[in-house]
PDB file of C-alpha atoms in Angstrom:
ATOM      1  CA  ARG G1494     -20.993  13.928 -59.097  1.00 43.00           C
ATOM      2  CA  ARG G1495     -21.178  17.159 -60.874  1.00 47.00           C
ATOM      3  CA  LEU G1496     -24.351  18.045 -62.600  1.00 46.00           C
ATOM      4  CA  ALA G1497     -22.338  18.256 -66.067  1.00 50.00           C
ATOM      5  CA  ASP G1498     -21.271  14.562 -65.842  1.00 56.00           C
ATOM      6  CA  LEU G1499     -25.234  13.614 -65.314  1.00 53.00           C
ATOM      7  CA  ASN G1500     -26.401  15.805 -68.271  1.00 51.00           C
ATOM      8  CA  PRO G1501     -24.496  18.794 -70.335  1.00 52.00           C
ATOM      9  CA  ARG G1502     -27.756  20.474 -71.200  1.00 49.00           C
ATOM     10  CA  LEU G1503     -28.902  20.737 -67.726  1.00 47.00           C
ATOM     11  CA  ALA G1504     -25.528  22.134 -66.611  1.00 49.00           C
ATOM     12  CA  ALA G1505     -25.866  24.591 -69.414  1.00 49.00           C
ATOM     13  CA  ALA G1506     -29.270  25.907 -68.161  1.00 46.00           C
ATOM     14  CA  ALA G1507     -27.982  25.904 -64.562  1.00 46.00           C
ATOM     15  CA  ASP G1508     -24.769  28.200 -65.456  1.00 46.00           C
ATOM     16  CA  ALA G1509     -27.134  30.819 -67.371  1.00 46.00           C
ATOM     17  CA  ALA G1510     -28.792  31.179 -64.163  1.00 44.00           C
ATOM     18  CA  ILE G1511     -25.644  32.396 -62.788  1.00 44.00           C
ATOM     19  CA  ASP G1512     -24.667  35.749 -62.688  1.00 46.00           C
ATOM     20  CA  PRO G1513     -21.217  36.500 -64.609  1.00 45.00           C
ATOM     21  CA  ARG G1514     -19.968  38.849 -63.030  1.00 47.00           C
ATOM     22  CA  SER G1515     -20.439  37.789 -59.315  1.00 50.00           C
ATOM     23  CA  GLY G1516     -20.793  33.936 -59.857  1.00 46.00           C
ATOM     24  CA  GLU G1517     -24.198  34.117 -57.927  1.00 49.00           C
ATOM     25  CA  ALA G1518     -27.853  33.802 -58.946  1.00 46.00           C
ATOM     26  CA  PRO G1519     -28.915  37.447 -59.315  1.00 43.00           C
ATOM     27  CA  TYR G1520     -31.956  37.277 -56.917  1.00 40.00           C
ATOM     28  CA  ASP G1521     -32.955  40.597 -57.626  1.00 40.00           C
ATOM     29  CA  ASP G1522     -31.370  41.544 -60.758  1.00 39.00           C
ATOM     30  CA  GLY G1523     -33.131  41.236 -64.107  1.00 40.00           C
ATOM     31  CA  ALA G1524     -36.609  40.569 -62.928  1.00 38.00           C
ATOM     32  CA  THR G1525     -39.224  39.762 -65.614  1.00 40.00           C
ATOM     33  CA  PRO G1526     -42.685  40.821 -65.712  1.00 38.00           C
ATOM     34  CA  SER G1527     -43.933  37.245 -64.699  1.00 41.00           C
ATOM     35  CA  GLY G1528     -41.546  37.293 -61.375  1.00 40.00           C
ATOM     36  CA  GLY G1529     -38.704  34.940 -62.642  1.00 42.00           C
ATOM     37  CA  LEU G1530     -35.264  36.116 -63.628  1.00 43.00           C
ATOM     38  CA  ASP G1531     -34.298  36.220 -67.576  1.00 48.00           C
ATOM     39  CA  SER G1532     -31.352  34.288 -68.103  1.00 49.00           C
ATOM     40  CA  GLY G1533     -31.203  34.635 -71.607  1.00 56.00           C
ATOM     41  CA  THR G1534     -31.294  30.868 -72.393  1.00 59.00           C
ATOM     42  CA  PRO G1535     -34.781  29.944 -74.116  1.00 62.00           C
ATOM     43  CA  ASN G1536     -36.659  27.157 -72.182  1.00 66.00           C
ATOM     44  CA  LEU G1537     -35.325  28.336 -69.118  1.00 69.00           C
ATOM     45  CA  ARG G1538     -36.792  30.357 -66.586  1.00 74.00           C
ATOM     46  CA  THR G1539     -35.547  31.029 -62.793  1.00 71.00           C
ATOM     47  CA  ARG G1540     -38.442  31.862 -60.271  1.00 66.00           C
ATOM     48  CA  PRO G1541     -38.031  34.574 -57.341  1.00 62.00           C
ATOM     49  CA  ASP G1542     -37.409  31.480 -54.878  1.00 60.00           C
ATOM     50  CA  GLY G1543     -34.556  30.398 -56.833  1.00 62.00           C
ATOM     51  CA  ASP G1544     -36.047  27.150 -58.603  1.00 70.00           C
ATOM     52  CA  VAL G1545     -35.473  26.892 -62.205  1.00 73.00           C
ATOM     53  CA  GLU G1546     -38.115  25.815 -64.476  1.00 77.00           C
ATOM     54  CA  LEU G1547     -37.090  23.571 -67.800  1.00 77.00           C
ATOM     55  CA  ASP G1548     -39.324  22.930 -70.480  1.00 79.00           C
ATOM     56  CA  GLY G1549     -39.764  19.673 -71.621  1.00 79.00           C
ATOM     57  CA  GLU G1550     -37.612  19.453 -74.466  1.00 79.00           C
ATOM     58  CA  LEU G1551     -34.285  20.125 -72.432  1.00 77.00           C
ATOM     59  CA  VAL G1552     -34.897  16.972 -70.061  1.00 79.00           C
ATOM     60  CA  VAL G1553     -36.827  14.302 -72.289  1.00 83.00           C
ATOM     61  CA  ASP G1554     -33.205  12.765 -72.656  1.00 84.00           C
ATOM     62  CA  PHE G1555     -32.182  12.836 -69.224  1.00 81.00           C
ATOM     63  CA  VAL G1556     -31.589   9.659 -67.537  1.00 82.00           C
ATOM     64  CA  VAL G1557     -31.423   9.550 -64.097  1.00 81.00           C
ATOM     65  CA  PRO G1558     -28.256   7.674 -63.089  1.00 85.00           C
ATOM     66  CA  PRO G1559     -28.671   4.544 -60.681  1.00 85.00           C
ATOM     67  CA  CYS G1560     -27.379   4.679 -56.892  1.00 84.00           C
ATOM     68  CA  GLU G1561     -23.894   3.632 -57.316  1.00 83.00           C
ATOM     69  CA  THR G1562     -23.889   1.681 -53.698  1.00 83.00           C
ATOM     70  CA  CYS G1563     -27.239  -0.318 -54.236  1.00 84.00           C
ATOM     71  CA  ASN G1564     -27.547  -0.126 -58.296  1.00 81.00           C
ATOM     72  CA  ARG G1565     -30.942  -0.773 -57.135  1.00 81.00           C
ATOM     73  CA  GLY G1566     -32.490   2.714 -57.289  1.00 82.00           C
ATOM     74  CA  PRO G1567     -32.163   6.110 -58.753  1.00 83.00           C
ATOM     75  CA  LEU G1568     -29.013   8.355 -57.343  1.00 81.00           C
ATOM     76  CA  LYS G1569     -30.631  10.843 -54.756  1.00 77.00           C
ATOM     77  CA  PRO G1570     -29.107  12.918 -52.106  1.00 76.00           C
ATOM     78  CA  ALA G1571     -29.174  12.263 -48.752  1.00 76.00           C
ATOM     79  CA  VAL G1572     -32.618  14.432 -48.415  1.00 77.00           C
ATOM     80  CA  VAL G1573     -35.972  13.163 -47.890  1.00 77.00           C
ATOM     81  CA  PHE G1574     -38.055  14.442 -50.632  1.00 74.00           C
ATOM     82  CA  PHE G1575     -41.504  15.562 -50.405  1.00 71.00           C
ATOM     83  CA  GLY G1576     -44.239  12.597 -49.931  1.00 76.00           C
ATOM     84  CA  ASP G1577     -41.285  10.391 -48.793  1.00 79.00           C
ATOM     85  CA  GLY G1578     -41.256   8.683 -45.534  1.00 82.00           C
ATOM     86  CA  VAL G1579     -38.489   9.560 -43.407  1.00 84.00           C
ATOM     87  CA  PRO G1580     -36.311   6.545 -42.147  1.00 86.00           C
ATOM     88  CA  ALA G1581     -37.332   5.393 -38.754  1.00 90.00           C
ATOM     89  CA  ALA G1582     -33.813   5.853 -37.420  1.00 92.00           C
ATOM     90  CA  THR G1583     -33.969   9.550 -38.534  1.00 90.00           C
ATOM     91  CA  ALA G1584     -37.329  10.116 -37.110  1.00 90.00           C
ATOM     92  CA  GLU G1585     -36.556   8.720 -33.686  1.00 94.00           C
ATOM     93  CA  GLU G1586     -33.174  10.752 -33.704  1.00 94.00           C
ATOM     94  CA  ALA G1587     -34.736  13.830 -34.501  1.00 92.00           C
ATOM     95  CA  ARG G1588     -37.714  13.549 -32.369  1.00 93.00           C
ATOM     96  CA  ALA G1589     -34.997  13.076 -29.459  1.00 94.00           C
ATOM     97  CA  MET G1590     -33.011  16.111 -30.514  1.00 93.00           C
ATOM     98  CA  SER G1591     -36.299  17.892 -30.550  1.00 91.00           C
ATOM     99  CA  ASP G1592     -37.309  16.945 -26.748  1.00 93.00           C
ATOM    100  CA  GLY G1593     -33.672  17.916 -25.621  1.00 92.00           C
ATOM    101  CA  CYS G1594     -33.668  20.938 -27.364  1.00 93.00           C
ATOM    102  CA  ASP G1595     -33.374  24.658 -25.631  1.00 94.00           C
ATOM    103  CA  GLY G1596     -34.599  26.366 -28.551  1.00 94.00           C
ATOM    104  CA  VAL G1597     -35.648  25.723 -32.353  1.00 95.00           C
ATOM    105  CA  LEU G1598     -34.270  27.670 -35.142  1.00 95.00           C
ATOM    106  CA  ILE G1599     -36.151  27.226 -38.627  1.00 95.00           C
ATOM    107  CA  VAL G1600     -33.768  28.223 -41.653  1.00 95.00           C
ATOM    108  CA  GLY G1601     -35.483  28.625 -45.194  1.00 92.00           C
ATOM    109  CA  SER G1602     -38.515  26.275 -44.484  1.00 91.00           C
ATOM    110  CA  SER G1603     -42.122  26.906 -44.501  1.00 92.00           C
ATOM    111  CA  VAL G1604     -42.443  23.679 -42.260  1.00 93.00           C
ATOM    112  CA  SER G1605     -45.044  22.391 -44.505  1.00 87.00           C
ATOM    113  CA  THR G1606     -44.608  18.616 -43.800  1.00 85.00           C
ATOM    114  CA  PHE G1607     -46.164  17.100 -40.775  1.00 87.00           C
ATOM    115  CA  SER G1608     -43.254  15.191 -39.460  1.00 87.00           C
ATOM    116  CA  ALA G1609     -41.108  18.617 -39.127  1.00 90.00           C
ATOM    117  CA  PHE G1610     -44.183  20.319 -38.002  1.00 93.00           C
ATOM    118  CA  ARG G1611     -44.729  18.301 -35.104  1.00 93.00           C
ATOM    119  CA  LEU G1612     -41.164  18.270 -34.088  1.00 94.00           C
ATOM    120  CA  VAL G1613     -41.089  22.213 -33.832  1.00 96.00           C
ATOM    121  CA  ARG G1614     -44.857  21.801 -32.167  1.00 96.00           C
ATOM    122  CA  ASP G1615     -43.778  19.580 -29.346  1.00 95.00           C
ATOM    123  CA  ALA G1616     -40.837  21.352 -28.438  1.00 95.00           C
ATOM    124  CA  HIS G1617     -42.937  25.055 -28.337  1.00 96.00           C
ATOM    125  CA  MET G1618     -45.555  22.887 -25.927  1.00 96.00           C
ATOM    126  CA  ARG G1619     -42.763  22.237 -23.855  1.00 95.00           C
ATOM    127  CA  GLY G1620     -41.897  26.253 -23.510  1.00 96.00           C
ATOM    128  CA  VAL G1621     -39.106  25.845 -26.143  1.00 95.00           C
ATOM    129  CA  PRO G1622     -38.779  29.444 -27.964  1.00 96.00           C
ATOM    130  CA  VAL G1623     -38.859  28.952 -31.868  1.00 96.00           C
ATOM    131  CA  ALA G1624     -36.692  31.180 -34.183  1.00 95.00           C
ATOM    132  CA  VAL G1625     -37.748  31.651 -38.018  1.00 96.00           C
ATOM    133  CA  LEU G1626     -35.662  32.616 -40.742  1.00 95.00           C
ATOM    134  CA  THR G1627     -36.971  32.462 -44.048  1.00 93.00           C
ATOM    135  CA  CYS G1628     -39.051  34.320 -46.941  1.00 91.00           C
ATOM    136  CA  GLY G1629     -42.678  34.253 -46.918  1.00 91.00           C
ATOM    137  CA  TRP G1630     -45.167  32.143 -44.520  1.00 93.00           C
ATOM    138  CA  THR G1631     -44.479  28.890 -42.448  1.00 95.00           C
ATOM    139  CA  ARG G1632     -46.466  26.758 -40.355  1.00 95.00           C
ATOM    140  CA  VAL G1633     -45.218  27.590 -37.069  1.00 96.00           C
ATOM    141  CA  ASP G1634     -45.466  31.356 -37.878  1.00 96.00           C
ATOM    142  CA  GLU G1635     -48.046  31.136 -34.775  1.00 96.00           C
ATOM    143  CA  MET G1636     -45.197  29.671 -32.483  1.00 96.00           C
ATOM    144  CA  ALA G1637     -42.461  31.843 -33.409  1.00 96.00           C
ATOM    145  CA  SER G1638     -41.118  34.095 -31.004  1.00 95.00           C
ATOM    146  CA  VAL G1639     -39.309  35.926 -33.412  1.00 95.00           C
ATOM    147  CA  LYS G1640     -39.534  35.763 -37.119  1.00 96.00           C
ATOM    148  CA  VAL G1641     -36.923  37.394 -39.611  1.00 95.00           C
ATOM    149  CA  GLU G1642     -38.346  37.718 -43.443  1.00 94.00           C
ATOM    150  CA  LYS G1643     -34.865  37.544 -45.246  1.00 92.00           C
ATOM    151  CA  LEU G1644     -33.127  35.069 -47.257  1.00 91.00           C
ATOM    152  CA  ALA G1645     -31.026  33.277 -45.524  1.00 90.00           C
ATOM    153  CA  GLY G1646     -28.080  33.131 -47.782  1.00 89.00           C
ATOM    154  CA  GLU G1647     -27.970  37.036 -46.806  1.00 90.00           C
ATOM    155  CA  VAL G1648     -28.260  36.832 -43.091  1.00 92.00           C
ATOM    156  CA  LEU G1649     -26.426  33.781 -41.830  1.00 92.00           C
ATOM    157  CA  PRO G1650     -22.670  35.194 -43.235  1.00 92.00           C
ATOM    158  CA  ARG G1651     -23.664  38.540 -40.966  1.00 92.00           C
ATOM    159  CA  VAL G1652     -24.654  35.882 -38.115  1.00 90.00           C
ATOM    160  CA  VAL G1653     -21.466  34.196 -38.444  1.00 92.00           C
ATOM    161  CA  GLU G1654     -19.345  37.335 -38.922  1.00 92.00           C
ATOM    162  CA  ARG G1655     -20.938  39.169 -35.786  1.00 91.00           C
ATOM    163  CA  LEU G1656     -20.414  35.782 -33.870  1.00 89.00           C
ATOM    164  CA  ARG G1657     -16.574  35.502 -34.684  1.00 91.00           C
ATOM    165  CA  ARG G1658     -16.142  39.193 -33.910  1.00 91.00           C
ATOM    166  CA  GLU G1659     -17.681  38.390 -30.681  1.00 88.00           C
ATOM    167  CA  GLU G1660     -15.539  35.631 -29.700  1.00 88.00           C
ATOM    168  CA  LEU G1661     -12.510  37.173 -30.909  1.00 89.00           C
ATOM    169  CA  TRP G1662     -12.929  40.757 -29.316  1.00 90.00           C
ATOM    170  CA  GLY G1663     -15.234  40.512 -27.098  1.00 83.00           C
ATOM    171  CA  PHE G1664     -17.745  42.719 -28.548  1.00 78.00           C
TER     172      PHE G1664
END
């Protein structure tokens, strides 16, 4: 479902953080002295990491819709939020994949949760190379064979372009 369907005021605030010229979040344009971005919308601040902070008055009326499948809990994306537990089947599948991998690539994460850290640590202890693509510190910096401190959204399209070129042209 679209954000506008859930709360039109939040959708308008989120749209205000998008650069109308490019249709993208203006990562480095319009930086304010606080380090955020000036969206031109009162009560909205966009932090350098891309998170948007809203004053309470924008969300006081927001009601989290119920899950359309079970109708027992709130509608949530298929992710595990910080502090929530990873479902046992998901954890086991991740462990099995980590046990069988020949390399670990971390993209856009600080690997702060222990469940994620443990997967990387265990692979590293088996001698598997670890590569990190993210801005800032990660919990696995000491384990990384290579670390690129850039925005994933800037780097990954170039990697895909290069791989396609190599696949098509051999160089």
